[in-house]
mmCIF file of C-alpha atoms in Angstrom:
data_model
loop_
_atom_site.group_PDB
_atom_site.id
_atom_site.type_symbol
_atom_site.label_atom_id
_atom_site.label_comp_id
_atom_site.label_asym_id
_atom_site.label_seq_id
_atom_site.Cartn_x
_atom_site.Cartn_y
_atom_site.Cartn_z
ATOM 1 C CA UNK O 1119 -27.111 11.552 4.898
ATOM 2 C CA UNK O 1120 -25.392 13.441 2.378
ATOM 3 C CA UNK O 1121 -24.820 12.776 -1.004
ATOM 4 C CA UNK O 1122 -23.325 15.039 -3.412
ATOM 5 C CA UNK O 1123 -23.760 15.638 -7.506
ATOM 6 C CA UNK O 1124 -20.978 14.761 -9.617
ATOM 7 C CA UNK O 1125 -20.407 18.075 -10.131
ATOM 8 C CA UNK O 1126 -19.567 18.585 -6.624
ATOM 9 C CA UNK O 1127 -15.394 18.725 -6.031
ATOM 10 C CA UNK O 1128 -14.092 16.213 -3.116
ATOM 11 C CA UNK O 1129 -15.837 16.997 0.238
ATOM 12 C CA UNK O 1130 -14.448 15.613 3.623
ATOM 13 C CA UNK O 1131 -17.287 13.339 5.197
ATOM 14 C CA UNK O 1132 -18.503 9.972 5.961
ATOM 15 C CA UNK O 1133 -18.272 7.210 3.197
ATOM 16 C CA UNK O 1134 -21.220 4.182 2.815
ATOM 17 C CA UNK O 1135 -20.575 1.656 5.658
ATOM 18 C CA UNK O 1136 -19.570 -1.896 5.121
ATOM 19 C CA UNK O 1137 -20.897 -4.708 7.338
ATOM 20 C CA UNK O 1138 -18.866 -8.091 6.429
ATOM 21 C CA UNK O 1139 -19.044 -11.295 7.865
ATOM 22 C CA UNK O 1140 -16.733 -14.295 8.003
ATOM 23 C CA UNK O 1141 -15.341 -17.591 8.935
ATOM 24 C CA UNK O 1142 -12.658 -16.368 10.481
ATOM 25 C CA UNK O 1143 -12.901 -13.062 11.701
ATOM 26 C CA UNK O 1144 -16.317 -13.283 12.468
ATOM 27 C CA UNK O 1145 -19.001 -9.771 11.858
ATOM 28 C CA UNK O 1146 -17.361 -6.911 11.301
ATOM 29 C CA UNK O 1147 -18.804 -3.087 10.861
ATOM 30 C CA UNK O 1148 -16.595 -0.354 8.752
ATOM 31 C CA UNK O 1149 -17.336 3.420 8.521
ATOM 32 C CA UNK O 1150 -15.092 4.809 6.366
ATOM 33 C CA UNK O 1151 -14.399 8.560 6.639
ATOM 34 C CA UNK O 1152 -12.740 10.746 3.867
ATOM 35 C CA UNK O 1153 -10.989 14.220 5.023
ATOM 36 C CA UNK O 1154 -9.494 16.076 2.453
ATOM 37 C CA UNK O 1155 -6.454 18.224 4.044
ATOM 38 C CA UNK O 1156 -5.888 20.211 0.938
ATOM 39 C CA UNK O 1157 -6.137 20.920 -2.869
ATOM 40 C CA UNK O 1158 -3.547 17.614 -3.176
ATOM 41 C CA UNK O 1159 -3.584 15.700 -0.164
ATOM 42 C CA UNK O 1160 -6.700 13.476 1.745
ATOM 43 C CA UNK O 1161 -7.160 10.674 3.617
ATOM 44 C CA UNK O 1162 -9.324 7.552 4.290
ATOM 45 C CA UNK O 1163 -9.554 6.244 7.600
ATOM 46 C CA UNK O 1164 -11.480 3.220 8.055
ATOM 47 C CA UNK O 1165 -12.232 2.219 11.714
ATOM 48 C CA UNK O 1166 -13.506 -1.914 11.588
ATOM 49 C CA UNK O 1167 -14.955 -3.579 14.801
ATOM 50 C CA UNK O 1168 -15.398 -7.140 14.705
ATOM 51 C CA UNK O 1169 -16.928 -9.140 17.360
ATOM 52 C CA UNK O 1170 -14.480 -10.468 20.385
ATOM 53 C CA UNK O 1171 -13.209 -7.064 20.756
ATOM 54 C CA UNK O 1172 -10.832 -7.333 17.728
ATOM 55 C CA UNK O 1173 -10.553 -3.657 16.117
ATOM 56 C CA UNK O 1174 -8.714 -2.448 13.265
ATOM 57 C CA UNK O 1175 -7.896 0.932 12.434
ATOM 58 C CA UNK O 1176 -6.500 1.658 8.474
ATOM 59 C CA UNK O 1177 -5.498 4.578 7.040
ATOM 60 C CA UNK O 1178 -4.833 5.869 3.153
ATOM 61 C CA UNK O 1179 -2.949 8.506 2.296
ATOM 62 C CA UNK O 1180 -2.927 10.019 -1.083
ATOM 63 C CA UNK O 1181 -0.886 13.393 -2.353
ATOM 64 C CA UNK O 1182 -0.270 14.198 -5.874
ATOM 65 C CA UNK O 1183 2.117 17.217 -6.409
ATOM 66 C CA UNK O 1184 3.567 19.024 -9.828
ATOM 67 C CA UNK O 1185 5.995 15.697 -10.527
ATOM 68 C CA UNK O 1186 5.672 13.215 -7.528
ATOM 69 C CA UNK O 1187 2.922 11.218 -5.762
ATOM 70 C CA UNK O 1188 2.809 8.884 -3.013
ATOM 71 C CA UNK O 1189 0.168 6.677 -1.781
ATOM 72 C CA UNK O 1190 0.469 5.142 1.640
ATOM 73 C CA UNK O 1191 -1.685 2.519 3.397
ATOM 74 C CA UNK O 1192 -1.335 1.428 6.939
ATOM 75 C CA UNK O 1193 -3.464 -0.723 8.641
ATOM 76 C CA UNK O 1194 -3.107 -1.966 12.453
ATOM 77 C CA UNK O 1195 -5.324 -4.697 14.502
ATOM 78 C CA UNK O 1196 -5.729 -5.153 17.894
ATOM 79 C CA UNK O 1197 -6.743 -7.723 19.797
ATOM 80 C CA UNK O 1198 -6.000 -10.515 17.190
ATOM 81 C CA UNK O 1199 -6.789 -14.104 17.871
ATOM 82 C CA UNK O 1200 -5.253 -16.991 15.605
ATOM 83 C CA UNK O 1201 -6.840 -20.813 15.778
ATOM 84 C CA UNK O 1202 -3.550 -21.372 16.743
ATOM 85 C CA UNK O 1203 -2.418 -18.744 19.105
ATOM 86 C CA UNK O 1204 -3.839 -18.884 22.821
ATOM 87 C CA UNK O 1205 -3.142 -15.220 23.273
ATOM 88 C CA UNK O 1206 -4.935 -12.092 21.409
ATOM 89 C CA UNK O 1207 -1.635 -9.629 19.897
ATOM 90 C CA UNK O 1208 -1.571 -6.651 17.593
ATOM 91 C CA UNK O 1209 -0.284 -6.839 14.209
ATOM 92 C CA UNK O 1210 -0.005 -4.296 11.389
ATOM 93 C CA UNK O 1211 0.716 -3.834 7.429
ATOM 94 C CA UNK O 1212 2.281 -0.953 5.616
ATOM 95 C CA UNK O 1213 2.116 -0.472 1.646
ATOM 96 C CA UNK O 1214 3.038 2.593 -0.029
ATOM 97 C CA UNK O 1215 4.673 3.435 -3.279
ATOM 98 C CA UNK O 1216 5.816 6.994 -4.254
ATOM 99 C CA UNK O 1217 6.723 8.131 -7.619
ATOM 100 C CA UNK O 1218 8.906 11.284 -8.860
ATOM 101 C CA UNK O 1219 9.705 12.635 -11.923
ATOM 102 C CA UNK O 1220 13.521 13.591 -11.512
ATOM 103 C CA UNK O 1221 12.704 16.178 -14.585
ATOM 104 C CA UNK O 1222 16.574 15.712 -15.459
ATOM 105 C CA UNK O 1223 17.888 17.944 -18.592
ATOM 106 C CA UNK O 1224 18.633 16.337 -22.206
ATOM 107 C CA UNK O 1225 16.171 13.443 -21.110
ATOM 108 C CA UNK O 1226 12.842 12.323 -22.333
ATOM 109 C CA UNK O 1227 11.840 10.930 -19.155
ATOM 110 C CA UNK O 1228 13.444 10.611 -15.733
ATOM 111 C CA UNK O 1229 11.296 8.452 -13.204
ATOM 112 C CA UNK O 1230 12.383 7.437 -9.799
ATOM 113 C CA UNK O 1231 9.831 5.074 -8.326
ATOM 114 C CA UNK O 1232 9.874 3.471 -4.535
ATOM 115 C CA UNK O 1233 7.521 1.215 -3.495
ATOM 116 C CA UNK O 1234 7.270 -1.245 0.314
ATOM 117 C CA UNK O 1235 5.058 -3.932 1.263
ATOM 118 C CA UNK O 1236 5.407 -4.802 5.229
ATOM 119 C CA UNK O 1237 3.280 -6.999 7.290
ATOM 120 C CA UNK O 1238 3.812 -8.217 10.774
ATOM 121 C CA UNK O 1239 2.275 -11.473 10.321
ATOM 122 C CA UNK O 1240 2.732 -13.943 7.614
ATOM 123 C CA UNK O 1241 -1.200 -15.027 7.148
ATOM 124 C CA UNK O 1242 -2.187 -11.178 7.613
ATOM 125 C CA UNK O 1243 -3.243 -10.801 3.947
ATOM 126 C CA UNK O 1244 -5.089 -13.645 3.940
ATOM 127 C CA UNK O 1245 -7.264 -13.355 6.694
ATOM 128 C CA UNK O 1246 -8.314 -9.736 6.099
ATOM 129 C CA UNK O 1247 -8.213 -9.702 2.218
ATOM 130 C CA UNK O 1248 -11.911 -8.283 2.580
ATOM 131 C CA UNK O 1249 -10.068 -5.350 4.617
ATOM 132 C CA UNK O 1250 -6.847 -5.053 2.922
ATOM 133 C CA UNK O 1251 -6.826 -1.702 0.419
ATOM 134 C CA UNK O 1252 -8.556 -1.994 -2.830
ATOM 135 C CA UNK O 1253 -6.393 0.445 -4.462
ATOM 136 C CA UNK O 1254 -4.787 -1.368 -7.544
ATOM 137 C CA UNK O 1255 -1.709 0.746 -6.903
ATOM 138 C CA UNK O 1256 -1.290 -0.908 -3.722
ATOM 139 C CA UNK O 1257 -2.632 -3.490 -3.082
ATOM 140 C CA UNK O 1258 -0.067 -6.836 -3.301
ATOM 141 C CA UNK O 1259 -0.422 -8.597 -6.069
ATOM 142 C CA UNK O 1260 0.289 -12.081 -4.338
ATOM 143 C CA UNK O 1261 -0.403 -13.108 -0.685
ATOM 144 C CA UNK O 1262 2.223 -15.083 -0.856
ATOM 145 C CA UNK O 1263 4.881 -12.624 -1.751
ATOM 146 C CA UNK O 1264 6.058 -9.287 -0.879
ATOM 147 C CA UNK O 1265 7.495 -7.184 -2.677
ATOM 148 C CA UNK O 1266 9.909 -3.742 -2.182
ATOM 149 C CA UNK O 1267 11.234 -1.421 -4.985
ATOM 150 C CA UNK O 1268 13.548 0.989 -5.732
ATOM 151 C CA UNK O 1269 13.629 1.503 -9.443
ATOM 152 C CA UNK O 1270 14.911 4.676 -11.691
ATOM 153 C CA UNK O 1271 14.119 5.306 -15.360
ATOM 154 C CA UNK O 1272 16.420 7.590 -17.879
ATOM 155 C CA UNK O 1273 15.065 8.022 -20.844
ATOM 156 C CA UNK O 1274 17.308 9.759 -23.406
ATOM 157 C CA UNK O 1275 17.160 10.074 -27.356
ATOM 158 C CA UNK O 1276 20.848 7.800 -27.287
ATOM 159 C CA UNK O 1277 19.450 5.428 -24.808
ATOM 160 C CA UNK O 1278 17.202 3.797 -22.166
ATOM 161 C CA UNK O 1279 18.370 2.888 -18.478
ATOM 162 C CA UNK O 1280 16.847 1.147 -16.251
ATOM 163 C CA UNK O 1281 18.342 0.225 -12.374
ATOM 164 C CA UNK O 1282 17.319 -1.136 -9.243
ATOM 165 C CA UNK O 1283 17.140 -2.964 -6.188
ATOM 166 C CA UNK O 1284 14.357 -4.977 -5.477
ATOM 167 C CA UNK O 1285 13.953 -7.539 -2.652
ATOM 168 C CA UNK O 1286 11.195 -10.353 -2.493
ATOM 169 C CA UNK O 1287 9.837 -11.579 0.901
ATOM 170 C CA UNK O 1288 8.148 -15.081 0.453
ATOM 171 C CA UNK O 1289 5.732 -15.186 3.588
ATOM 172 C CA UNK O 1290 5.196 -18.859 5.657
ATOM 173 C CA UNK O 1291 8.604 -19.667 4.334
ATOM 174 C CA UNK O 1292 11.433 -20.661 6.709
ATOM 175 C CA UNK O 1293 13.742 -18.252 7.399
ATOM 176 C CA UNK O 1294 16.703 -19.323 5.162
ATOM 177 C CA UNK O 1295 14.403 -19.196 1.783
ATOM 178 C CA UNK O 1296 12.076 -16.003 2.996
ATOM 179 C CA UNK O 1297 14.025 -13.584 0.895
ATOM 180 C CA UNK O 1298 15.530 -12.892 -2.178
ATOM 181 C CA UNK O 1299 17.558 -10.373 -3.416
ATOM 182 C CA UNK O 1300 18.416 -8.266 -6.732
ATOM 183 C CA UNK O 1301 21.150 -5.763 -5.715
ATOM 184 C CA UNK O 1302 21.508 -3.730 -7.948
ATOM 185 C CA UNK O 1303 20.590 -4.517 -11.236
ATOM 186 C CA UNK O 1304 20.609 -2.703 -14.636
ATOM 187 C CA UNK O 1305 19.230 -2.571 -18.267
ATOM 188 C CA UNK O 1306 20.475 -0.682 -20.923
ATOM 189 C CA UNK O 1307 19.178 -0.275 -24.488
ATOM 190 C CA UNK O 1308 21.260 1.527 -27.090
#
């Protein structure tokens, strides 16, 4: 067991374990692991075993650079079992939002931000929100809802833009009303 002073700088090793149990899922065991790959990059993975053979294997990326980031979470599970399936599948969730300052001449501020929230199953969020990322970055704001980004900001003493494209998945939803749509839109403030 190792457990550095805060003076200490980020150090690649194991993370406290988490044992969880629930209704659905059943026990489960998680050893995180942190590995830092350089001065602005690391990772979390976070092997989970739960019992019936069900495994899930998540990992968080994180780099921070002179004027961009990205975050990226991705999470996959094997050996699922639904109440209502009769056979065990894999399923899987991607979130991960990346921001960049464009650094564009005569402006205050030029932002370009991207963000995606994918999951292969439609009652994935629910049934491991105890697994799902914590990050507040990431982490989808409704269950019920995801949402994907692409979103630039100009700044400028004469004005403010702001344009998009966002789209809107609504999960359990038939396939006529799952998404919505807002190609592209605009705001500008003189």
């Amino acid at each position: 067991f190792f457990h550095p002073d805060p003076t200490v700088e980020r150090q690649t090793g194991f993370l406290t374990p988490e044992i969880n149990s629930s209704n659905i899922n059943g026990s489960s065991l998680t050893v995180p692991y942190f590995k830092v790959i350089s001065q602005n990059q690391d990772l979390t993975f976070k092997p989970t075993l739960f019992d019936d053979q069900m495994f899930m294997s998540q990992v968080e990326y994180r780099r921070v650079d002179k004027n961009s980031n990205l975050v990226t979470d991705f999470g996959y599970v094997n050996n699922y079992k639904s109440s209502t399936d009769k056979e065990k599948k894999n399923i899987s969730h991607l979130f991960a939002k990346y921001n960049l300052d464009l650094n564009l001449d005569n402006f205050n501020s030029s932002d370009l931000t991207l963000s995606l929230e994918r999951v292969s199953n439609d009652t994935y969020l629910k049934v491991f929100t105890s697994h799902i990322t914590d990050s507040k970055i990431l982490r989808p704001k409704n269950f019920n809802k995801l949402e994907n980004k692409f979103k630039i900001f100009l700044d400028h003493n004469k004005y403010f833009l702001e344009s998009g494209i966002e789209t809107f998945e609504t999960l359990n939803s038939s396939p006529s009303d799952r998404y919505q749509y807002i190609l592209p839109y605009y705001n500008l403030d003189w």
